[in-house]
Structure formats: structure tokens, C-alpha cells
Amino acid sequence: MTPLFSLSELILESSFINGVWQDASDGKRFDVVNPATGERLASVPHLMRSDVHLAVDAAVTAFPGWRDKLAEERAGLLKKWHRLILDHTEELALLMTMEQGKPLKESRGEIAYAASFVEWFAEEARRSYGDVIPTHMAGKRILALKQPVGVVAAITPWNFPAAMITRKVAPALAVGCTVLVKPSELTPLTALALAKLSEIAGIPPGVFNVLTTKDPEAFGSAVMEREDVRKISFTGSTRVGKILLRQAADSVKRVSLELGGNAPFIVFNDAHLESAVEGAIASKYRNAGQTCVCSNRIFVQSGIYEPFLKLYTQAVERLSVGPGDQEDSDIGPLINAAALDKVKSLIQKAVADGAKIVCGGGGHERGGTFFEPTILTDVQDSMAISKDEIFGPVSTLHTFESEDEVIERANNTPYGLASYFYTQDLARSWRVSEKLDFGIVGINTGLISTTVAPFGGMKESGLGREGSKYGIEEYLETKYVCVGGL
Ligand code: ADP
């Protein structure tokens, strides 16, 4: 279908609250910049705490009406939103690349992925079944009802400016919750464009609100002090996730957290070499290494190490670094100067401690925050680069001898989000996937994200699951009803 809006019409410079495009009550704003050029793209409202409270009021007021709609009606509106997102794939992808930097092909992929959550949960809306449970006593009947948790506040990161929003908002809206989203201050434009399309789809005022601010603590503490916000859903760093979990304790809010990772990528001697190389590239270099499921430690068994390193180096050297809006770019800029500094310093420390640079290793000749695709060998588990989330286009190669050894080393991290391994041995596939302490295991694949699967972490990588039939449970209460006197 022809898009209703052009790219410039989708660059919105107001927050969307209660169905109205609004400024901060004190008029303050902040700039959004293009990480590839440093150019200012737009400015958006820097909302104050009092604005957040008014938005919560709107979501609270909108809740009963939205909750009481038929599931079919909510599903119908979500389906319209889904269609509108797909119709604007090109415009939204360009906008995302402008504010986030990722290559256009990845932005297009993310828009399709983001839309798929809206479609999936529109379908699930009509299937949030409860139970009738065989009774424990004659004259009584026992029911379990599924009801929406209420008003939800969602805080989302910059690395997936669309999908991390729809992954939370679609299940919440599907079951009758109303939602306030605070997108990352670095990427609010995609969020606002999604809000525009939800408005056109006919989602009623107050049901889906997007609040922009560059003071995330103010937003966080404002929604936390409201007893009528019943759920927080957050994707971002483990550091902030822990703060939110503590804050949520005061009014015992439901909490879903999708936090940092430290994904192992294990290549066993019996792996299919070319597939393992392809999978490692896909998992490591997507979004310039800036995803929480990017492989952070590549463990290669000694018998296949040399051929793997050779082929992998060739593949990494072929990756083209450039602005995301150039169709042939594989790797865009890092999000900002702080990200660049962090990656540089991790590499410097590793090299000082004995790691060797096989390729890349520094800022790219394009300047700005472009970084060379890098491979380091001779990396030790004790180095900071093995313990921290690198969030850059840097592979660290480790060698290992035995299956037990690599499982122990892979699990030796407080994180537990994604993990990957390559083997052609069926029995090993089962053994290793059961022993890895990670919420997600990719066997012979480097790409694991899909709407239909439960995404989420163990240990300090988070709480709860997103996507799939499990993702909708996060937004539902189970109410037990006991009917007596029959
Ligand atoms: P990243 O390191 O990926 O930017 P952050 O955890 O810092 O991850 O940010 C993820 C999201 O959390 C962003 O929307 C950011 O604005 C928000 N955020 C950061 N600090 C806080 C806080 N103290 N309270 C609430 N939200 C926060």
C-alpha cells in the first residue's frame, strides 16, 4: 500500500500523551543527532516530572475503557497499526538509520520484526484463556481468570528503537493494559513515528503514550512513585535494571527486565566450519556489535582453531564500514563518543595484558564514531573485555580443549541471556544446551530473535520473557475465583 506519510512527515517533535501532541510544560527541549554525521536531526520535548504525572493520569483514565473493549476490537486496532507500520517500512527504516546509525538493511529488518510483534499479539489477544479447574469440593467451582495488570510503564533502549517498543506495547495493549513508553533519549524519533501510526490506526487517546525526556531518572522515579502504575517493563543495562527493581519494591510492581548479556559462541571441533563462521559474523557484527545478544566471547576448540581463525578473519575483513544509509554498508557508526571510548579502552587494556590484534583495533578512517571490525586473539577469561559487554564490532577469540571445560567457562559470568554453539553431534547438542545457564541457546545458528519464541535472560540478564505465548503472561494477572453454594 502507498504510505500515508513521507519521511519528513514522520519526524515528529512533540511527545504523544492522551492522544495529543504535546510540549514540555516549561517548553524545554533537547536535540536528536545523527551518529553518522553528528548533525542535528530534530528536537523533542524534555518533559518534566509533572508532565509524567499528567500522562500517568491519562493512562489511568483510559484503562477501564480499553480493558472493557472486546479482545476482537483491540485486535482489530492492533492489526491496523501493524498494516500501517509495514506500509511505512521504508520511511521508518530511514528514520531509524538516521537517528540510530544501523545499516538500512538492518533497519528494514527491524521494522518487519517490530511489526511482527504487533501482528502476533493482535492474534494472541483473543486467546488469553483462563481455566476452569476440577473442583476440590462438591458445591464449589474454581476458575482462573486472566485480566490485564493495569497501567504499564516501559523504558526502552537505543539499539532497537522500534522492536523493543512493540515487543512490550503490543502484548500490553492486546490484553487491555494502557502504556507509557519512555524511549531512549538517543532515539526518540522512531518511537514518536510509531505513535503517529497508532493514532491513525485509531488506538484511543491515553492508551499508548510516548514521553520524551533526557532525564530518565525523573521519568523512572515519577512512574515508580505512582501506585496506579502496576508494571514496569525495561530493556537496557543491568545497572539500571537493578535500580528499577529496587524502586519497584516500594509499591510491589510487576517487573520485566531484559538486561545485559555476555554471550558465549562456542565452536566445537565437529562444527561445520563455514556455517560457524557465518553464524559468528551474524551474531557478532549485527548493529556494529551493539546488541545484548551479540556474541561477546568466541570459544573455539583447539582442533578447529586455525582454520576457523583464517576463514573468520577473511570474512571480517570483507565487512564494509560506512553510513547506514549507504546500501552496501555492513557496519554503521557506534551510537556516540562514550561508546567509542569504552570499546577503545577495553581493547587497550586487553592488548596491554597480552591479547593480539589480528585485524582492526581502532577508530575507522571515516572518523567520528566509526570503528574498524576487529578480531583479538590470546584473550583470557580474566580480562575486562571477556567480562564486560563490549557493545562494539570486536571479536575476542578464546581456545578450549574439552566440552566440560568450555561449559564451565561459558557459564562463568553473572549474565545469562544468549548463548550459541556449533556442533554436528546430536547428543552433544542436547547435553550442552541443557547445561548452558542462558535463557536463549542457538545451536548451529547465530540468529535467534523471532516474535514466536520466548526471549529473555537468566541470572543478571533479567526477569520475564518477551515474544511468544509466554510474552503475553507478563501483562496478565491470574485471578482465582471460587464459586460456592452450588
Ligand atoms: P544503555 O547503556 O544501553 O544506554 P541504559 O540502561 O543506560 O542502557 O538505558 C536504557 C534505557 O533506560 C534508556 O531509555 C535510558 O534513558 C533509561 N534509563 C537510564 N537510566 C535510568 C534510570 N535511572 N531510571 C530510569 N530509566 C533510566
Coordinates of C-alpha atoms and ligand atoms in Angstrom, one line a residue:
M1 CA 0.0 0.0 0.0
T2 CA 1.2 3.6 -0.6
P3 CA 2.4 5.1 2.6
L4 CA 0.2 7.9 4.1
F5 CA 3.2 9.8 5.3
S6 CA 6.6 10.8 3.9
L7 CA 9.8 10.6 5.9
S8 CA 9.7 14.3 6.8
E9 CA 6.0 14.0 8.0
L10 CA 7.1 11.2 10.3
I11 CA 9.7 13.3 12.0
L12 CA 7.7 14.5 15.0
E13 CA 8.9 16.9 17.5
S14 CA 6.3 16.6 20.3
S15 CA 5.5 13.9 22.8
F16 CA 2.3 12.0 22.4
I17 CA 0.2 12.0 25.5
N18 CA -3.5 11.3 25.8
G19 CA -3.9 11.4 22.1
V20 CA -2.4 14.9 21.9
W21 CA 1.0 16.0 20.5
Q22 CA 2.5 18.0 23.4
D23 CA 5.5 20.0 24.5
A24 CA 7.0 20.0 28.0
S25 CA 5.1 22.4 30.3
D26 CA 8.2 24.5 30.7
G27 CA 8.9 24.4 27.0
K28 CA 12.3 22.7 27.4
R29 CA 13.6 20.6 24.5
F30 CA 16.6 18.5 23.5
D31 CA 18.3 17.6 20.3
V32 CA 18.4 14.3 18.5
V33 CA 21.6 13.8 16.4
N34 CA 22.6 11.5 13.6
P35 CA 25.5 9.4 14.9
A36 CA 27.0 9.0 11.4
T37 CA 27.4 12.7 10.9
G38 CA 26.9 14.4 14.2
E39 CA 24.2 16.5 12.5
R40 CA 21.1 17.7 14.5
L41 CA 18.1 15.9 13.1
A42 CA 15.3 17.3 15.3
S43 CA 14.5 18.4 18.8
V44 CA 11.9 16.8 21.1
P45 CA 10.3 17.9 24.4
H46 CA 12.3 17.4 27.6
L47 CA 9.3 16.5 29.8
M48 CA 9.3 17.3 33.5
R49 CA 8.2 15.2 36.3
S50 CA 4.8 16.9 36.5
D51 CA 4.3 16.2 32.8
V52 CA 4.9 12.5 33.5
H53 CA 2.3 12.5 36.3
L54 CA -0.3 14.0 33.9
A55 CA 0.5 11.3 31.4
V56 CA 0.1 8.6 34.0
D57 CA -3.3 10.2 34.9
A58 CA -4.3 9.9 31.2
A59 CA -3.3 6.3 31.1
V60 CA -5.1 5.5 34.3
T61 CA -8.3 7.2 32.9
A62 CA -8.0 5.4 29.6
F63 CA -7.5 2.0 31.2
P64 CA -11.2 0.9 32.0
G65 CA -12.5 1.7 28.6
W66 CA -9.6 -0.1 26.9
R67 CA -9.8 -3.1 29.2
D68 CA -13.5 -3.4 28.6
K69 CA -13.3 -3.5 24.8
L70 CA -13.8 -6.9 23.3
A71 CA -10.5 -8.6 22.6
E72 CA -11.6 -8.7 19.0
E73 CA -11.9 -4.9 18.9
R74 CA -8.4 -4.4 20.4
A75 CA -7.0 -7.0 18.0
G76 CA -8.6 -5.1 15.1
L77 CA -6.9 -1.8 16.1
L78 CA -3.6 -3.6 16.5
K79 CA -3.9 -5.1 13.1
K80 CA -4.5 -1.7 11.6
W81 CA -1.4 -0.4 13.4
H82 CA 0.6 -3.4 12.1
R83 CA -0.5 -2.7 8.5
L84 CA 0.4 1.0 8.8
I85 CA 3.9 0.1 10.2
L86 CA 4.5 -2.2 7.3
D87 CA 3.2 0.3 4.8
H88 CA 5.8 2.8 6.1
T89 CA 8.7 0.3 6.3
E90 CA 11.0 2.4 4.1
E91 CA 10.2 5.7 5.8
L92 CA 10.6 4.2 9.3
A93 CA 13.8 2.4 8.3
L94 CA 15.3 5.6 7.0
L95 CA 14.3 7.4 10.1
M96 CA 15.8 4.7 12.3
T97 CA 19.1 4.7 10.4
M98 CA 19.2 8.5 10.7
E99 CA 18.9 8.5 14.5
Q100 CA 20.5 5.2 15.4
G101 CA 23.1 4.6 12.6
K102 CA 22.4 1.0 11.8
P103 CA 22.7 -0.1 8.1
L104 CA 19.4 0.4 6.2
K105 CA 19.1 -3.4 5.5
E106 CA 19.1 -3.9 9.3
S107 CA 16.6 -1.1 9.9
R108 CA 14.3 -2.6 7.3
G109 CA 14.7 -5.9 9.1
E110 CA 13.9 -4.3 12.4
I111 CA 10.8 -2.7 11.2
A112 CA 9.5 -6.0 9.9
Y113 CA 10.5 -7.6 13.2
A114 CA 8.8 -4.8 15.2
A115 CA 5.6 -5.1 13.1
S116 CA 5.6 -8.9 13.7
F117 CA 5.1 -8.4 17.4
V118 CA 2.1 -6.2 16.7
E119 CA 0.6 -8.8 14.5
W120 CA 1.4 -11.8 16.7
F121 CA -0.1 -10.2 19.8
A122 CA -3.2 -9.0 17.9
E123 CA -3.7 -12.6 17.2
E124 CA -3.0 -13.6 20.8
A125 CA -5.4 -11.0 22.1
R126 CA -8.3 -13.4 21.5
R127 CA -6.5 -16.4 23.1
S128 CA -5.7 -15.2 26.6
Y129 CA -7.7 -18.0 28.1
G130 CA -8.2 -18.7 31.7
D131 CA -9.0 -22.1 33.2
V132 CA -11.9 -24.0 34.8
I133 CA -10.3 -26.2 37.4
P134 CA -11.8 -29.5 38.6
T135 CA -13.2 -28.7 42.0
H136 CA -11.9 -29.8 45.3
M137 CA -15.3 -29.8 46.9
A138 CA -18.9 -30.6 45.8
G139 CA -20.9 -27.4 45.6
K140 CA -17.9 -25.3 44.6
R141 CA -16.4 -24.3 41.3
I142 CA -13.0 -23.0 40.7
L143 CA -12.0 -20.6 38.0
A144 CA -8.8 -18.8 37.0
L145 CA -9.4 -15.6 35.1
K146 CA -6.8 -13.7 33.1
Q147 CA -7.0 -9.9 33.5
P148 CA -4.8 -7.1 32.4
V149 CA -2.3 -5.9 35.1
G150 CA -3.3 -2.2 34.5
V151 CA -1.1 0.7 33.6
V152 CA 2.3 -0.2 32.3
A153 CA 5.4 2.0 32.1
A154 CA 8.0 0.8 29.5
I155 CA 11.6 2.1 29.3
T156 CA 13.4 1.2 26.1
P157 CA 17.0 1.4 24.8
W158 CA 18.5 2.9 21.6
N159 CA 19.8 -0.2 19.9
F160 CA 16.4 -1.4 18.7
P161 CA 14.4 1.8 18.6
A162 CA 11.2 0.1 17.2
A163 CA 11.3 -3.5 18.1
M164 CA 11.9 -3.0 21.8
I165 CA 8.8 -0.8 21.9
T166 CA 6.4 -3.1 20.1
R167 CA 7.6 -6.1 21.9
K168 CA 6.3 -4.5 25.1
V169 CA 3.4 -2.4 23.9
A170 CA 1.8 -4.9 21.6
P171 CA 1.2 -7.6 24.3
A172 CA 0.2 -5.0 26.8
L173 CA -2.4 -3.4 24.5
A174 CA -3.6 -6.8 23.3
V175 CA -4.8 -7.8 26.8
G176 CA -6.2 -4.4 27.7
C177 CA -3.4 -2.6 29.6
T178 CA -2.6 1.1 28.8
V179 CA 1.1 2.0 28.3
L180 CA 3.5 4.9 28.8
V181 CA 6.7 4.5 26.9
K182 CA 9.9 6.4 27.5
P183 CA 12.2 5.8 24.6
S184 CA 15.9 6.3 24.9
E185 CA 16.9 10.0 24.7
L186 CA 19.2 9.0 21.8
T187 CA 16.4 7.5 19.6
P188 CA 13.0 9.1 20.4
L189 CA 12.0 9.8 16.7
T190 CA 11.2 6.2 15.7
A191 CA 9.1 5.9 18.9
L192 CA 7.1 9.0 18.0
A193 CA 6.6 7.9 14.4
L194 CA 5.2 4.6 15.8
A195 CA 2.9 6.6 18.0
K196 CA 1.7 8.7 15.0
L197 CA 0.8 5.5 13.2
S198 CA -1.0 4.1 16.3
E199 CA -3.1 7.3 16.3
I200 CA -4.0 6.9 12.7
A201 CA -4.9 3.2 13.4
G202 CA -7.5 4.5 15.9
I203 CA -5.9 3.4 19.1
P204 CA -7.8 5.6 21.6
P205 CA -6.3 8.6 23.5
G206 CA -4.3 7.7 26.6
V207 CA -3.9 4.0 25.7
F208 CA -0.4 4.3 24.1
N209 CA 1.7 7.3 25.1
V210 CA 5.2 8.2 24.2
L211 CA 7.1 10.5 26.6
T212 CA 10.4 12.1 25.6
T213 CA 12.9 13.3 28.2
K214 CA 16.6 13.4 28.6
D215 CA 16.2 12.9 32.3
P216 CA 15.5 9.2 32.6
E217 CA 15.8 9.2 36.4
A218 CA 12.9 11.7 36.6
F219 CA 10.7 9.6 34.4
G220 CA 11.7 6.4 36.3
S221 CA 11.1 7.9 39.7
A222 CA 7.8 9.6 38.7
V223 CA 6.3 6.3 37.4
M224 CA 7.7 4.4 40.4
E225 CA 6.1 6.6 43.0
R226 CA 2.6 6.1 41.4
E227 CA 0.8 3.2 42.9
D228 CA -1.5 3.2 39.9
V229 CA 1.3 2.2 37.6
R230 CA 1.2 -1.6 38.1
K231 CA 4.0 -2.8 35.9
I232 CA 7.4 -1.8 34.7
S233 CA 9.0 -3.3 31.6
F234 CA 12.6 -2.3 30.9
T235 CA 15.2 -3.2 28.3
G236 CA 18.7 -1.8 28.9
S237 CA 21.7 -2.2 31.1
T238 CA 21.9 -4.4 34.2
R239 CA 23.0 -1.4 36.2
V240 CA 19.7 0.5 35.5
G241 CA 17.7 -2.7 35.7
K242 CA 18.8 -3.2 39.3
I243 CA 17.9 0.4 40.2
L244 CA 14.4 -0.1 38.8
L245 CA 13.9 -3.4 40.5
R246 CA 14.8 -1.8 43.8
Q247 CA 12.5 1.1 43.2
A248 CA 9.6 -1.2 42.1
A249 CA 9.7 -2.8 45.5
D250 CA 8.1 0.1 47.3
S251 CA 4.7 -0.5 45.6
V252 CA 5.5 -4.1 44.6
K253 CA 5.0 -3.5 40.9
R254 CA 5.3 -6.3 38.4
V255 CA 8.7 -6.1 36.7
S256 CA 10.0 -7.4 33.4
L257 CA 13.7 -6.8 32.8
E258 CA 15.7 -7.6 29.7
L259 CA 19.3 -6.6 30.6
G260 CA 22.8 -7.0 29.5
G261 CA 24.5 -10.2 28.2
N262 CA 27.9 -11.8 27.8
A263 CA 27.1 -14.3 25.1
P264 CA 29.5 -17.2 24.6
F265 CA 29.8 -18.5 21.0
I266 CA 31.3 -22.0 21.1
V267 CA 32.7 -23.8 18.1
F268 CA 33.4 -27.5 18.6
N269 CA 35.9 -29.5 16.5
D270 CA 33.0 -31.2 14.8
A271 CA 31.3 -28.0 13.7
H272 CA 30.6 -27.2 10.1
L273 CA 33.3 -24.6 9.6
E274 CA 31.7 -22.3 7.0
S275 CA 28.4 -22.2 8.9
A276 CA 30.1 -21.5 12.2
V277 CA 32.0 -18.5 10.6
E278 CA 28.8 -17.2 9.0
G279 CA 26.9 -17.6 12.3
A280 CA 29.7 -15.8 14.3
I281 CA 29.6 -12.9 11.8
A282 CA 25.9 -12.6 12.0
S283 CA 25.8 -12.8 15.8
K284 CA 28.8 -10.5 16.4
Y285 CA 28.6 -7.7 13.9
R286 CA 24.9 -7.0 13.7
N287 CA 24.3 -3.4 14.6
A288 CA 28.0 -2.9 14.9
G289 CA 28.1 -5.3 17.8
Q290 CA 25.6 -3.2 19.8
T291 CA 23.0 -5.8 20.8
C292 CA 22.6 -7.7 24.1
V293 CA 22.7 -11.0 22.2
C294 CA 25.9 -10.3 20.3
S295 CA 28.5 -12.9 20.9
N296 CA 30.9 -11.5 23.4
R297 CA 33.3 -14.4 23.8
I298 CA 34.1 -16.7 20.9
F299 CA 35.4 -20.1 22.2
V300 CA 37.0 -22.3 19.5
Q301 CA 38.1 -25.9 20.2
S302 CA 41.8 -26.3 19.6
G303 CA 41.4 -28.8 16.7
I304 CA 39.5 -26.3 14.5
Y305 CA 41.0 -23.1 15.8
E306 CA 43.5 -22.4 13.0
P307 CA 41.0 -22.9 10.1
F308 CA 38.3 -21.0 11.9
L309 CA 40.6 -18.1 12.6
K310 CA 41.7 -17.9 8.9
L311 CA 38.2 -18.0 7.5
Y312 CA 36.7 -15.8 10.1
T313 CA 39.4 -13.1 9.6
Q314 CA 38.7 -13.2 5.8
A315 CA 35.0 -12.7 6.5
V316 CA 35.6 -9.9 9.0
E317 CA 37.9 -8.1 6.6
R318 CA 35.2 -8.1 3.9
L319 CA 32.7 -6.2 6.1
S320 CA 32.2 -2.7 4.8
V321 CA 32.1 0.2 7.3
G322 CA 30.0 3.2 6.3
P323 CA 27.0 5.4 7.0
G324 CA 23.9 3.3 7.4
D325 CA 22.1 5.0 4.5
Q326 CA 24.6 3.6 2.0
E327 CA 23.1 0.4 0.8
D328 CA 26.4 -1.5 0.9
S329 CA 27.3 -0.7 4.5
D330 CA 27.6 -3.6 6.8
I331 CA 28.7 -1.7 9.9
G332 CA 27.5 1.8 10.8
P333 CA 28.9 4.1 13.4
L334 CA 28.8 3.4 17.2
I335 CA 26.0 5.3 18.9
N336 CA 28.1 8.0 20.5
A337 CA 31.6 9.1 21.7
A338 CA 31.2 7.3 25.0
A339 CA 30.6 4.0 23.3
L340 CA 33.7 4.6 21.1
D341 CA 35.8 5.3 24.2
K342 CA 34.5 2.3 26.0
V343 CA 35.4 -0.1 23.1
K344 CA 38.8 1.5 22.7
S345 CA 39.7 1.3 26.3
L346 CA 38.6 -2.4 26.5
I347 CA 40.9 -3.2 23.6
Q348 CA 43.8 -1.2 25.0
K349 CA 43.6 -3.0 28.4
A350 CA 43.3 -6.4 26.7
V351 CA 46.4 -5.7 24.5
A352 CA 48.3 -4.4 27.5
D353 CA 47.5 -7.8 29.2
G354 CA 48.7 -9.8 26.2
A355 CA 45.9 -10.0 23.7
K356 CA 46.9 -9.7 20.0
I357 CA 45.1 -7.7 17.3
V358 CA 44.5 -9.8 14.2
C359 CA 42.6 -7.1 12.3
G360 CA 41.1 -3.7 13.0
G361 CA 41.8 -2.5 16.6
G362 CA 40.9 1.2 16.4
G363 CA 38.7 4.0 15.1
H364 CA 37.9 3.7 11.4
E365 CA 39.4 6.2 8.9
R366 CA 36.0 7.6 8.3
G367 CA 36.4 9.3 11.7
G368 CA 33.5 10.1 14.1
T369 CA 32.3 7.0 15.9
F370 CA 33.0 4.6 13.1
F371 CA 35.1 1.7 14.3
E372 CA 37.1 -0.9 12.5
P373 CA 35.8 -4.5 12.6
T374 CA 38.3 -6.1 15.0
I375 CA 39.5 -9.5 16.0
L376 CA 41.6 -10.2 19.1
T377 CA 43.3 -13.5 19.9
D378 CA 45.1 -14.7 23.0
V379 CA 42.2 -13.3 25.1
Q380 CA 42.0 -14.5 28.7
D381 CA 38.7 -15.0 30.6
S382 CA 40.1 -12.8 33.4
M383 CA 40.3 -9.7 31.1
A384 CA 37.7 -6.9 31.3
I385 CA 36.9 -7.5 27.6
S386 CA 35.8 -11.0 28.5
K387 CA 33.7 -9.9 31.4
D388 CA 32.0 -6.7 30.2
E389 CA 29.6 -6.3 27.4
I390 CA 31.8 -5.0 24.5
F391 CA 28.9 -3.4 22.5
G392 CA 31.2 -2.8 19.5
P393 CA 32.4 -4.7 16.4
V394 CA 35.1 -6.6 18.3
S395 CA 35.5 -10.3 18.4
T396 CA 37.6 -11.9 21.1
L397 CA 38.8 -15.5 20.4
H398 CA 39.5 -18.0 23.2
T399 CA 40.6 -21.6 22.7
F400 CA 39.4 -24.6 24.7
E401 CA 40.1 -28.3 24.9
S402 CA 37.0 -30.1 26.3
E403 CA 33.3 -29.8 26.5
D404 CA 33.1 -29.7 30.3
E405 CA 35.8 -27.0 30.3
V406 CA 34.0 -24.8 27.9
I407 CA 30.7 -25.1 29.6
E408 CA 32.2 -24.1 32.9
R409 CA 33.9 -21.1 31.3
A410 CA 30.9 -20.1 29.3
N411 CA 28.7 -20.1 32.4
N412 CA 31.3 -18.2 34.5
T413 CA 29.6 -14.9 34.2
P414 CA 26.8 -13.1 36.1
Y415 CA 25.0 -12.7 32.8
G416 CA 22.7 -15.3 31.2
L417 CA 21.0 -14.0 28.1
A418 CA 22.0 -15.6 24.8
S419 CA 24.5 -18.4 24.0
Y420 CA 25.4 -20.1 20.8
F421 CA 27.3 -23.3 19.8
Y422 CA 28.2 -25.2 16.7
T423 CA 28.4 -28.9 16.6
Q424 CA 27.1 -31.7 14.3
D425 CA 26.8 -34.2 17.2
L426 CA 23.2 -34.7 18.3
A427 CA 24.0 -36.0 21.7
R428 CA 26.3 -33.0 22.4
S429 CA 23.6 -30.6 21.2
W430 CA 21.3 -31.8 24.0
R431 CA 24.0 -32.0 26.6
V432 CA 25.4 -28.6 26.0
S433 CA 22.1 -26.8 25.6
E434 CA 20.8 -28.2 28.9
K435 CA 24.0 -27.2 30.7
L436 CA 24.4 -23.7 29.5
D437 CA 22.9 -21.2 32.0
F438 CA 21.4 -18.9 29.5
G439 CA 17.8 -18.1 28.6
I440 CA 18.5 -18.5 24.9
V441 CA 20.6 -21.1 23.2
G442 CA 21.3 -21.0 19.5
I443 CA 22.6 -24.4 18.1
N444 CA 24.2 -24.0 14.6
T445 CA 22.7 -20.6 14.2
G446 CA 23.8 -17.1 15.1
L447 CA 20.4 -15.5 14.7
I448 CA 17.8 -16.4 17.4
S449 CA 15.4 -13.4 17.6
T450 CA 11.9 -14.1 16.5
T451 CA 8.4 -13.0 17.7
V452 CA 7.3 -16.6 18.1
A453 CA 10.0 -17.6 20.7
P454 CA 10.4 -16.6 24.3
F455 CA 13.2 -14.1 24.6
G456 CA 14.8 -13.4 27.9
G457 CA 17.6 -13.9 30.3
M458 CA 18.6 -15.9 33.4
K459 CA 20.7 -14.6 36.3
E460 CA 21.6 -10.9 36.0
S461 CA 20.3 -10.7 32.4
G462 CA 16.8 -10.3 33.5
L463 CA 13.3 -11.4 34.6
G464 CA 10.5 -12.5 32.4
R465 CA 10.1 -13.3 28.7
E466 CA 9.1 -11.3 25.7
G467 CA 7.5 -12.5 22.5
S468 CA 5.6 -15.8 22.0
K469 CA 2.7 -17.1 24.1
Y470 CA 4.9 -16.5 27.2
G471 CA 5.3 -12.8 26.5
I472 CA 1.6 -12.1 27.0
E473 CA 1.6 -13.6 30.5
E474 CA 3.8 -10.7 31.7
Y475 CA 0.8 -8.4 31.2
L476 CA -1.8 -10.6 32.8
E477 CA -2.9 -11.2 36.3
T478 CA -4.3 -14.7 37.2
K479 CA -7.3 -14.1 39.4
Y480 CA -8.7 -17.1 41.2
V481 CA -12.5 -17.1 41.6
C482 CA -14.1 -19.6 43.9
V483 CA -17.9 -20.0 43.4
G484 CA -19.6 -21.6 46.4
G485 CA -23.1 -22.5 47.4
L486 CA -23.9 -24.5 44.3
Ligands
ADP1 P1 22.4 1.7 27.6 O1 23.7 1.6 28.3 O2 22.1 0.6 26.6 O3 22.0 3.1 27.1 P2 20.7 2.2 29.8 O4 20.2 1.2 30.8 O5 21.5 3.3 30.3 O6 21.3 1.4 28.7 O7 19.4 2.9 29.1 C1 18.3 2.1 28.7 C2 17.1 3.0 29.0 O8 17.0 3.3 30.3 C3 17.1 4.4 28.3 O9 15.8 4.7 27.9 C4 17.5 5.3 29.4 O10 17.1 6.6 29.2 C5 16.9 4.7 30.6 N1 17.5 5.0 31.9 C6 18.8 5.2 32.2 N2 18.9 5.5 33.5 C7 17.7 5.4 34.1 C8 17.2 5.5 35.4 N3 17.9 5.8 36.4 N4 15.8 5.3 35.6 C9 15.0 5.0 34.5 N5 15.4 4.9 33.3 C10 16.7 5.0 33.0

